[in-house]
Short mmCIF file of C-alpha atoms in Angstrom, two decimals:
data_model
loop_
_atom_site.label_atom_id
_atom_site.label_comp_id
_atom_site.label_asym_id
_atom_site.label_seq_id
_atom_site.Cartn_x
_atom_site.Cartn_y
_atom_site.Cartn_z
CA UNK A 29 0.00 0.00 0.00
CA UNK A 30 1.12 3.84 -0.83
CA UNK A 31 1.83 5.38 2.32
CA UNK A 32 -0.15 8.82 2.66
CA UNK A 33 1.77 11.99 2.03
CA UNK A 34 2.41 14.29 5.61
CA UNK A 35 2.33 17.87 4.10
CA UNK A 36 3.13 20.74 6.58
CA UNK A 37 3.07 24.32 6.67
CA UNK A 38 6.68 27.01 6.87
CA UNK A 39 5.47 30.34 6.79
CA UNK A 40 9.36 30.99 6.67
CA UNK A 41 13.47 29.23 7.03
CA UNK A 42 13.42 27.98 10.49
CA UNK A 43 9.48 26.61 10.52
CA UNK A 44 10.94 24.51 7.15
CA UNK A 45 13.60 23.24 9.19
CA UNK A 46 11.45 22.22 12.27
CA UNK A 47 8.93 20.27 9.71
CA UNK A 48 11.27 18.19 8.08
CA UNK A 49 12.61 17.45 11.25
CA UNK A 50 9.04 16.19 12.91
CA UNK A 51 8.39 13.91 10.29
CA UNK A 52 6.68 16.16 7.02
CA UNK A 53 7.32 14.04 3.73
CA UNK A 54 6.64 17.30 2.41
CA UNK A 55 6.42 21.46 3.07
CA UNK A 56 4.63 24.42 1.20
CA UNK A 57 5.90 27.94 1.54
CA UNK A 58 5.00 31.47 0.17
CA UNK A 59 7.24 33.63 -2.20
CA UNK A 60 6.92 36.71 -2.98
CA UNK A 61 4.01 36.79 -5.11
CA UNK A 62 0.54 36.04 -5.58
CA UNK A 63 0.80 34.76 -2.26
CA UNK A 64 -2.00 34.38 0.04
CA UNK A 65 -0.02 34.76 3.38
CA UNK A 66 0.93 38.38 2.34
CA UNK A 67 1.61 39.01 6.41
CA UNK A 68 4.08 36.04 6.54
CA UNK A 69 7.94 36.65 6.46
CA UNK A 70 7.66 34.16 3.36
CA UNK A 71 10.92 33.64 1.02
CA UNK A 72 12.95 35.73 -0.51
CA UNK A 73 14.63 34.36 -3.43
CA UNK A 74 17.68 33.20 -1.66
CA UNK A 75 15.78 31.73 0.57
CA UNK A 76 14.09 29.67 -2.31
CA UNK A 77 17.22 28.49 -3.09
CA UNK A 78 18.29 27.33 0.07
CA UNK A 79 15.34 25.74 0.64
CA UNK A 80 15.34 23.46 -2.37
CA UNK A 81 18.67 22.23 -1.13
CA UNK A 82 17.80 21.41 2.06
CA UNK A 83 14.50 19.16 0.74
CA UNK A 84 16.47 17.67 -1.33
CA UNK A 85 19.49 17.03 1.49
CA UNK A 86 16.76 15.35 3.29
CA UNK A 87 14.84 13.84 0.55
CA UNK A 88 11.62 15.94 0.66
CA UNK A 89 9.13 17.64 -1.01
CA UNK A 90 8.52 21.15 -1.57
CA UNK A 91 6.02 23.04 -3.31
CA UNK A 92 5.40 27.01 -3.80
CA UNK A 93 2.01 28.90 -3.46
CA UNK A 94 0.61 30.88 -6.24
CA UNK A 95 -2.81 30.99 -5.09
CA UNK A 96 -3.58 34.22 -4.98
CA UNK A 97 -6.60 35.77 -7.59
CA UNK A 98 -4.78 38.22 -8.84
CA UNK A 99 -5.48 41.34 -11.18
CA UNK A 100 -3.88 42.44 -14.29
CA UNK A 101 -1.10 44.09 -12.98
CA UNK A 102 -0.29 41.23 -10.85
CA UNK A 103 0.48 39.23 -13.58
CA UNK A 104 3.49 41.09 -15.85
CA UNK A 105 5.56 39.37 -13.53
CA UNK A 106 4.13 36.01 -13.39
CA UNK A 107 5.64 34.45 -16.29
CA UNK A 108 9.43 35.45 -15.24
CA UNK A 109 8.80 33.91 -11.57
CA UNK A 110 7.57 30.33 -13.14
CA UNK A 111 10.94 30.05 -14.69
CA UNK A 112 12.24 30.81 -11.77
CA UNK A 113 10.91 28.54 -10.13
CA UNK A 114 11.22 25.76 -12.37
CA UNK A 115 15.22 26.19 -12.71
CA UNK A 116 15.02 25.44 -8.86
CA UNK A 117 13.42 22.12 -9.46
CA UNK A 118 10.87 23.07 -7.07
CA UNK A 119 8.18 19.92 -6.45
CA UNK A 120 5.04 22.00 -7.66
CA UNK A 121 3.35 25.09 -7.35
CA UNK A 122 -0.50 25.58 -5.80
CA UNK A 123 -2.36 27.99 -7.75
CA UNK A 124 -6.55 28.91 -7.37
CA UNK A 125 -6.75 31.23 -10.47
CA UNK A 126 -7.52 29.72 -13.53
CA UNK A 127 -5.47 32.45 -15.75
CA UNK A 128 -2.45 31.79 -13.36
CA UNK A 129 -2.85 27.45 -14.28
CA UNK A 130 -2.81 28.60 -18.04
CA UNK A 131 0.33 30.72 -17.85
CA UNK A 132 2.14 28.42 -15.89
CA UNK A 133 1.29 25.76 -17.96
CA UNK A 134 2.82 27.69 -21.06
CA UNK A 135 6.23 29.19 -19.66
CA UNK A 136 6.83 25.75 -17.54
CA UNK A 137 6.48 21.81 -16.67
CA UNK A 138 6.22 22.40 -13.36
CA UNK A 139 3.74 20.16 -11.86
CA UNK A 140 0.36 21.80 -10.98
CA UNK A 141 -1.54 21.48 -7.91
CA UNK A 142 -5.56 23.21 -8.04
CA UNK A 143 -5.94 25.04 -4.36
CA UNK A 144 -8.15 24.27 -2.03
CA UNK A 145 -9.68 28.09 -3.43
CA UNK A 146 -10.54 26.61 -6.56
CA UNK A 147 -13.76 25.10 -4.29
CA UNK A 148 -13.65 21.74 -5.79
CA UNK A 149 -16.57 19.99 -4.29
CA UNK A 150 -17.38 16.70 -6.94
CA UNK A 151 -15.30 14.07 -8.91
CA UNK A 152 -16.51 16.65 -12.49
CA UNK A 153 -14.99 19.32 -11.51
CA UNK A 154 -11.55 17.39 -10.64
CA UNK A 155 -11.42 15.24 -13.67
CA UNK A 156 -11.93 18.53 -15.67
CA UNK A 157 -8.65 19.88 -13.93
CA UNK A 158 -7.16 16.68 -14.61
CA UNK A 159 -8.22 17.04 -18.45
CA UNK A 160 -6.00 20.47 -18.37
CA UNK A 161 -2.82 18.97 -17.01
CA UNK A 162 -3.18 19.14 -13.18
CA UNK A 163 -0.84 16.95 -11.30
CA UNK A 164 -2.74 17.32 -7.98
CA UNK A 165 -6.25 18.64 -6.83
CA UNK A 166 -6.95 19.84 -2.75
CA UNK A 167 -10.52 19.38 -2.46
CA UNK A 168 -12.63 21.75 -0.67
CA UNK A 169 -12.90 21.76 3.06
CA UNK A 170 -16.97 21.25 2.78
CA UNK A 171 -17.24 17.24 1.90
CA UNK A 172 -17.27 14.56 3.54
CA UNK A 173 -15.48 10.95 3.96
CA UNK A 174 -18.24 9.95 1.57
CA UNK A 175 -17.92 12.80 -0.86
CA UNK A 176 -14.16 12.20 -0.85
CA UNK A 177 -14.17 8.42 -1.49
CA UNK A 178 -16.45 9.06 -4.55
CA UNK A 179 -14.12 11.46 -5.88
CA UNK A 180 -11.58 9.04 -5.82
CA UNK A 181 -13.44 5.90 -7.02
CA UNK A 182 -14.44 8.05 -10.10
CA UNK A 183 -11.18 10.06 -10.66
CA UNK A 184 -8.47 7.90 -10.19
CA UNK A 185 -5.62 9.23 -12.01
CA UNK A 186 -4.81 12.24 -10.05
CA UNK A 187 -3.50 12.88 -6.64
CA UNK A 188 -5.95 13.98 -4.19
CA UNK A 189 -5.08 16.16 -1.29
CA UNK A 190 -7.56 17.12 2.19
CA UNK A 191 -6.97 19.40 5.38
CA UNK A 192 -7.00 17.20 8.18
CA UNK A 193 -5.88 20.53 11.08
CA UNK A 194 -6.10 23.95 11.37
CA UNK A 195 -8.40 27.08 11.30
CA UNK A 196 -11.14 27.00 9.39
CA UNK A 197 -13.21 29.69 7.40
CA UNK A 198 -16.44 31.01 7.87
CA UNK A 199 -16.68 30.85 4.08
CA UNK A 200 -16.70 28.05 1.22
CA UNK A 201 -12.91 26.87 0.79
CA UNK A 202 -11.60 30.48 1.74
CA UNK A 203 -13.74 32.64 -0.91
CA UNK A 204 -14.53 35.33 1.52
CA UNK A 205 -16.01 39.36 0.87
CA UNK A 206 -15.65 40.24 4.43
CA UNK A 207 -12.33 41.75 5.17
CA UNK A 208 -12.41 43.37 1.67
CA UNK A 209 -16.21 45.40 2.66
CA UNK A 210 -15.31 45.89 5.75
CA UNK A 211 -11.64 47.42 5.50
CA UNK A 212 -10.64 47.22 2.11
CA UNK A 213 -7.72 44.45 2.37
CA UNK A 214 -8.79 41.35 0.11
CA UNK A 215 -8.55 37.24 1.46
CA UNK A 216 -7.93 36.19 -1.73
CA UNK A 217 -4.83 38.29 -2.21
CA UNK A 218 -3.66 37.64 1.39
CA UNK A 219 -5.06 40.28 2.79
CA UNK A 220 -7.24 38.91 5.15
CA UNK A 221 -8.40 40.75 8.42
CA UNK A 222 -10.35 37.75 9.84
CA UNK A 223 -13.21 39.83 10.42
CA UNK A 224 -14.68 36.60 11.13
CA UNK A 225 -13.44 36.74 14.27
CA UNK A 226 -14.34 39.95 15.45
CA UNK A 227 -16.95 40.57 18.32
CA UNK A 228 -20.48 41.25 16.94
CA UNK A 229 -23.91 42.57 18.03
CA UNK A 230 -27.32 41.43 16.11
CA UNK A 231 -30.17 43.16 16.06
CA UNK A 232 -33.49 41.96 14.38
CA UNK A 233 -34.52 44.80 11.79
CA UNK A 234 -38.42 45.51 12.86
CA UNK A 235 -37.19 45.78 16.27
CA UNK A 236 -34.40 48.36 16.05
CA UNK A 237 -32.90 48.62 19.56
CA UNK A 238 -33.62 45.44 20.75
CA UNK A 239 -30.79 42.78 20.79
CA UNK A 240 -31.57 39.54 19.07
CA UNK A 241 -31.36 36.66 21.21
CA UNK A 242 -29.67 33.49 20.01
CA UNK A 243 -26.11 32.98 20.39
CA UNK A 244 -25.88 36.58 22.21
CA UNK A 245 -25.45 37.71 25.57
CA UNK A 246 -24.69 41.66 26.83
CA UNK A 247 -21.60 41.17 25.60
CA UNK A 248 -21.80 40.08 21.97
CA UNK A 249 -21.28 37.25 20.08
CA UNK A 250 -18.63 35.58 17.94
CA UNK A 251 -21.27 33.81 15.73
CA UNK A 252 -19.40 33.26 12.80
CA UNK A 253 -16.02 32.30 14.49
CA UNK A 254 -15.33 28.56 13.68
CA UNK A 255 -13.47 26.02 15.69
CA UNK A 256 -10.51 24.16 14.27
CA UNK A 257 -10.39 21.04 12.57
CA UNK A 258 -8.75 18.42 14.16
CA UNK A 259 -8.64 15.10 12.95
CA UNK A 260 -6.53 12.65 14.62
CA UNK A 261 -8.94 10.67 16.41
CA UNK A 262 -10.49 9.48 12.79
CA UNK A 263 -7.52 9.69 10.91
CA UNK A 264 -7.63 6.03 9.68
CA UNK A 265 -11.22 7.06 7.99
CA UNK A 266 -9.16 9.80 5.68
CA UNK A 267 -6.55 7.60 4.76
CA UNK A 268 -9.35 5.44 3.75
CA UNK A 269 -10.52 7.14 1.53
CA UNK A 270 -7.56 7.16 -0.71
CA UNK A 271 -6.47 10.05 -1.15
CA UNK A 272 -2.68 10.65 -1.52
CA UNK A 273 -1.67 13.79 0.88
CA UNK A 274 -2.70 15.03 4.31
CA UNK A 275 -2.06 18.52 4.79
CA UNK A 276 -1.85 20.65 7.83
CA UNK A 277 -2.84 24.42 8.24
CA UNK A 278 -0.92 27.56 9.85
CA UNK A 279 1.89 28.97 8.07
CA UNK A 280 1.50 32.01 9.96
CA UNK A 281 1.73 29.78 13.49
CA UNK A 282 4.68 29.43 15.65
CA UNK A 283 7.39 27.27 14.99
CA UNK A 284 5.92 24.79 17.74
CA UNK A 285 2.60 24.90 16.36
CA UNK A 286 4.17 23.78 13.33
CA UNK A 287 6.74 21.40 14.59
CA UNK A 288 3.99 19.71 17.30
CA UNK A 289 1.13 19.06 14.85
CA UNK A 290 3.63 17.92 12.58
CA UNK A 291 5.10 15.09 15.15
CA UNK A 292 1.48 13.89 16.23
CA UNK A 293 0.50 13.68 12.73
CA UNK A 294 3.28 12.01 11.79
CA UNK A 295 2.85 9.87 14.56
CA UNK A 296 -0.83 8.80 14.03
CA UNK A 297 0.10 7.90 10.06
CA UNK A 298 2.90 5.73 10.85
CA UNK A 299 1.05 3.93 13.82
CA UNK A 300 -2.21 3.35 11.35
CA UNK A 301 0.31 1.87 8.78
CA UNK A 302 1.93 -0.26 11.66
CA UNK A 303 -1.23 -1.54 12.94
CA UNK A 304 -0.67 0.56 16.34
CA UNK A 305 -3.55 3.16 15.75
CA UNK A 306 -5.11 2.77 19.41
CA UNK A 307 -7.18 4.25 21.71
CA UNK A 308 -4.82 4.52 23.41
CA UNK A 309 -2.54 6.11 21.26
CA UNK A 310 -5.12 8.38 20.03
CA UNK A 311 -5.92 9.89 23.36
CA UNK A 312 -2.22 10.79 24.17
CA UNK A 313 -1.94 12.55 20.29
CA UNK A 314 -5.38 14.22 21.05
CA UNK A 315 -3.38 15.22 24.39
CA UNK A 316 -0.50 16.46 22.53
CA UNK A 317 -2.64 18.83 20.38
CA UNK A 318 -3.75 20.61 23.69
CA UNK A 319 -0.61 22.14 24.37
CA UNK A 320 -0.42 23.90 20.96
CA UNK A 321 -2.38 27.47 20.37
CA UNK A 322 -5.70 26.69 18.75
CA UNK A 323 -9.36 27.54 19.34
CA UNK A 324 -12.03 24.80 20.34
CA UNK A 325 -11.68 21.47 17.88
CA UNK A 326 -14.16 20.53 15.42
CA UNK A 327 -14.65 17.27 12.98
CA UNK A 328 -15.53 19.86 9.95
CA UNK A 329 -17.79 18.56 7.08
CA UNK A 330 -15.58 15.13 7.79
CA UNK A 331 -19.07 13.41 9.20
CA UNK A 332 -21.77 16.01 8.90
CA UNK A 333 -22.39 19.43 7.62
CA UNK A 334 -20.86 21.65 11.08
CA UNK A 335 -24.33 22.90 13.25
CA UNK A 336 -23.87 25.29 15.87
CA UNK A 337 -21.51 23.26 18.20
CA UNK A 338 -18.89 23.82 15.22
CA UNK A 339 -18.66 27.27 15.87
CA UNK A 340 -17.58 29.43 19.26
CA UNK A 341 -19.60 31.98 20.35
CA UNK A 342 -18.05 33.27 23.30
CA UNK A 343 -14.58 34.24 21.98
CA UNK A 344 -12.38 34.40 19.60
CA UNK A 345 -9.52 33.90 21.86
CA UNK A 346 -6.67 31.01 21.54
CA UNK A 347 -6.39 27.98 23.84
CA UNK A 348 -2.66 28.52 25.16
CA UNK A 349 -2.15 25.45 28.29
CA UNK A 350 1.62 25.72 26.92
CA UNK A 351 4.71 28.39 26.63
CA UNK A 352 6.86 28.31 23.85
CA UNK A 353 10.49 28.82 25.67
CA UNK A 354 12.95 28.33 23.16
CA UNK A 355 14.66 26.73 20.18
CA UNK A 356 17.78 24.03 20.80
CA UNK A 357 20.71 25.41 18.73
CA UNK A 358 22.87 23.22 20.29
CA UNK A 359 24.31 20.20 22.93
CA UNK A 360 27.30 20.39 24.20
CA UNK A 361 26.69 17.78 26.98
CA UNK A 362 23.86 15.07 28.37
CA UNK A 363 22.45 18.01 30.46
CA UNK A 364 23.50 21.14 28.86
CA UNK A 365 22.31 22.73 26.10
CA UNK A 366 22.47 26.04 23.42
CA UNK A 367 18.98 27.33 23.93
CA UNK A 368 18.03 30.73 21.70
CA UNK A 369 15.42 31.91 24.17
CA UNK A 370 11.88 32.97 22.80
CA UNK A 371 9.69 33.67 25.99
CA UNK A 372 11.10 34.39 29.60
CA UNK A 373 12.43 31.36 31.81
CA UNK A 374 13.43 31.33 35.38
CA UNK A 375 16.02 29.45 37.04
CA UNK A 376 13.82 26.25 38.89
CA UNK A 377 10.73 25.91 35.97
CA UNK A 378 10.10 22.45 34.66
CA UNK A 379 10.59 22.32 31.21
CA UNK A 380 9.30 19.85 28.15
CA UNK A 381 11.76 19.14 25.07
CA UNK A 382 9.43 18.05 22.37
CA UNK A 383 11.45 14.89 21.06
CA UNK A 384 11.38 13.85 17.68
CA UNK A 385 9.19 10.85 17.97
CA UNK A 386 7.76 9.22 21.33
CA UNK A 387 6.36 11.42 24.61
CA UNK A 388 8.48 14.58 25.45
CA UNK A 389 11.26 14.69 28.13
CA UNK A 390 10.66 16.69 31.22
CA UNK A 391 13.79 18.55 32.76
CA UNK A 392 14.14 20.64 35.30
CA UNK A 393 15.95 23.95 34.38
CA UNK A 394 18.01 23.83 37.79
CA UNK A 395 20.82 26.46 36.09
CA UNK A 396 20.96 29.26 33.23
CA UNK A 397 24.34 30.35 32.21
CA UNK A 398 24.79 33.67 30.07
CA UNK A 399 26.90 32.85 27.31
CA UNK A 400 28.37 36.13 26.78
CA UNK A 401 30.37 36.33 30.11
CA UNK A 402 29.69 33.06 31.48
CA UNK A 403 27.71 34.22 34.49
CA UNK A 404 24.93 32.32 36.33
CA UNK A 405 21.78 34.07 35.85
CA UNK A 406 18.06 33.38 37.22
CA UNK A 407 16.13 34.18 34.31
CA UNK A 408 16.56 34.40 30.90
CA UNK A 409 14.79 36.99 28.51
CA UNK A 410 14.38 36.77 24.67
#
């Protein structure tokens, strides 16, 4: 049997790194155009470059994003960029827009991958983008396991991609007016204000004044803020279904919310293939995806269409039960260690290193030394 692709997100260098080193078969990342993480670091050219290398160093995958819908202007430069791209052997590029396909198409053979923006809800619509040359197809968010097994029983012959964690929009497969009426930055240019998110008050139109009641206290209501989609307690249904990559959201998380997600998932594909995936097992991963930020978890459209308990309306707030310390540069011995520091510690705090594979390692930090005079210090500052 195939073994299902792990695709993860690098909003930038080091999140790349910290992927390939959880266990990601594969990475996307943003360039510099028709990007839809315009707010992103992304990568510079340069950083293209050295990021081909190190996928193929460590025998990955690594595609680009293109998915923006761009407008005329946006695309003089379009044509140059593809070459670009395709001199650095790059694995594919994701594109929504179906100009942006065609023009790729004609200055390249770089493999093309249809966005999850293109809203591709039924097997027609992805054998017609497998009629025009497209390598790979990332279905909509809005189907479920049943909708996505008869897309692959009737289209076969192309690789099939789902989201199986991250945040989810309010609208279909990302296609979303909001931020652009209400403050003039577009989502599909990367633009987005999440206005989805924002704190709202309803009131019903023939009683002006009057606050409408559902979902709503005094203070507001976020009625149209979704939970995330989690999936690792029915991950063994997905792969099921056949399709060919798994792919996690949030290139604009942290490097831990990359690097954790990334490990459990990892970990929950390799024990399904190994005949491990156990309650057991399941619980601890679902345990594991507490301690990174995220809002409330949701199933999605996986089983049902979402109702209400699918969306929170009492904040839009992140769950945070965890603190991101710091990054390992470096070991110089079995209990000391280079540590770039990213949030304060203090001299006695118990401390998790997220391991590569297997539970974490607790450690007390029982001494900080500064490393530019050597001194012992009791905390340590970014």
């Amino acid at each position: 049997m195939k073994k299902v692709e792990l695709l993860s997100p690098a909003g930038n260098f080091e999140k790349l790194e910290t992927v390939y080193h959880y266990g990601a078969d594969a990475a996307y990342i943003g360039g510099k155009i028709l990007n839809l993480r315009a707010f992103s670091k992304n990568f510079e050219d340069e950083e293209l470059e050295k990021a081909v290398k190190l996928a193929r160093k460590l025998q990955k995958k690594l595609f680009v994003t293109l998915n923006a819908i761009p407008h005329n202007s946006e695309l003089e430069l379009l044509p140059d960029y593809v070459n670009y791209l395709e001199s650095l052997n790059v694995d594919g590029v994701i594109v929504a827009d179906l100009g942006v396909f065609n023009i790729v198409k004609r200055n390249s053979n770089l493999p093309l991958i249809v966005s999850t923006q293109a809203s591709n809800t039924n097997w027609a619509s992805v054998s017609m983008w497998r009629d025009l040359g497209a390598k790979r197809v990332i279905l909509a968010r809005e189907l479920s396991l049943k909708e996505i097994s008869e897309i692959r029983e009737k289209v076969p012959d192309i690789d099939i991609e789902v989201f199986i964690h991250g945040a989810m929009c309010v609208s279909i497969s990302g296609r979303c007016l909001l931020s652009n009426y209400l403050t003039g930055r577009d989502a599909n240019r990367g633009q987005c204000t999440q206005p989805c998110r924002w704190k709202y008050y309803l009131m019903e139109e023939k009683r002006p004044g009057e606050y409408f009641p559902v979902f709503e206290d005094e203070r507001g209501t976020y009625i149209m803020n979704s939970k995330d989609l989690c999936t690792v307690d029915f991950l063994d249904k997905i792969i099921e279904t056949g399709v060919d990559s798994l792919k996690i959201e949030g290139r604009m998380k942290s490097s831990y919310y990359a690097g954790m997600t990334t490990k459990v998932y990892r970990q929950a594909i390799d024990s399904y293939y190994n005949k491990e995936y156990t309650k057991e097992l399941i619980d601890s991963l679902k345990k594991e995806l507490e301690s990174v930020s995220h809002r409330e978890y949701t199933s999605g459209f996986y089983f049902h269409k979402p109702g209400e308990n699918s969306q929170n309306y009492k904040t839009s707030s992140y769950i945070r039960n965890y603190k991101f310390v710091g990054k390992i540069i470096e070991k110089i011995s079995e209990d000391q260690y280079v540590v770039d520091v990213r949030n304060k510690i203090e001299k006695g705090e118990e401390l998790e290193i997220v391991t590569k594979k297997g539970e974490n390692t607790k450690v007390l930090l029982d001494q900080i030394v500064n490393l530019e005079d050597g001194s012992l210090i009791d905390s340590a500052n970014p």
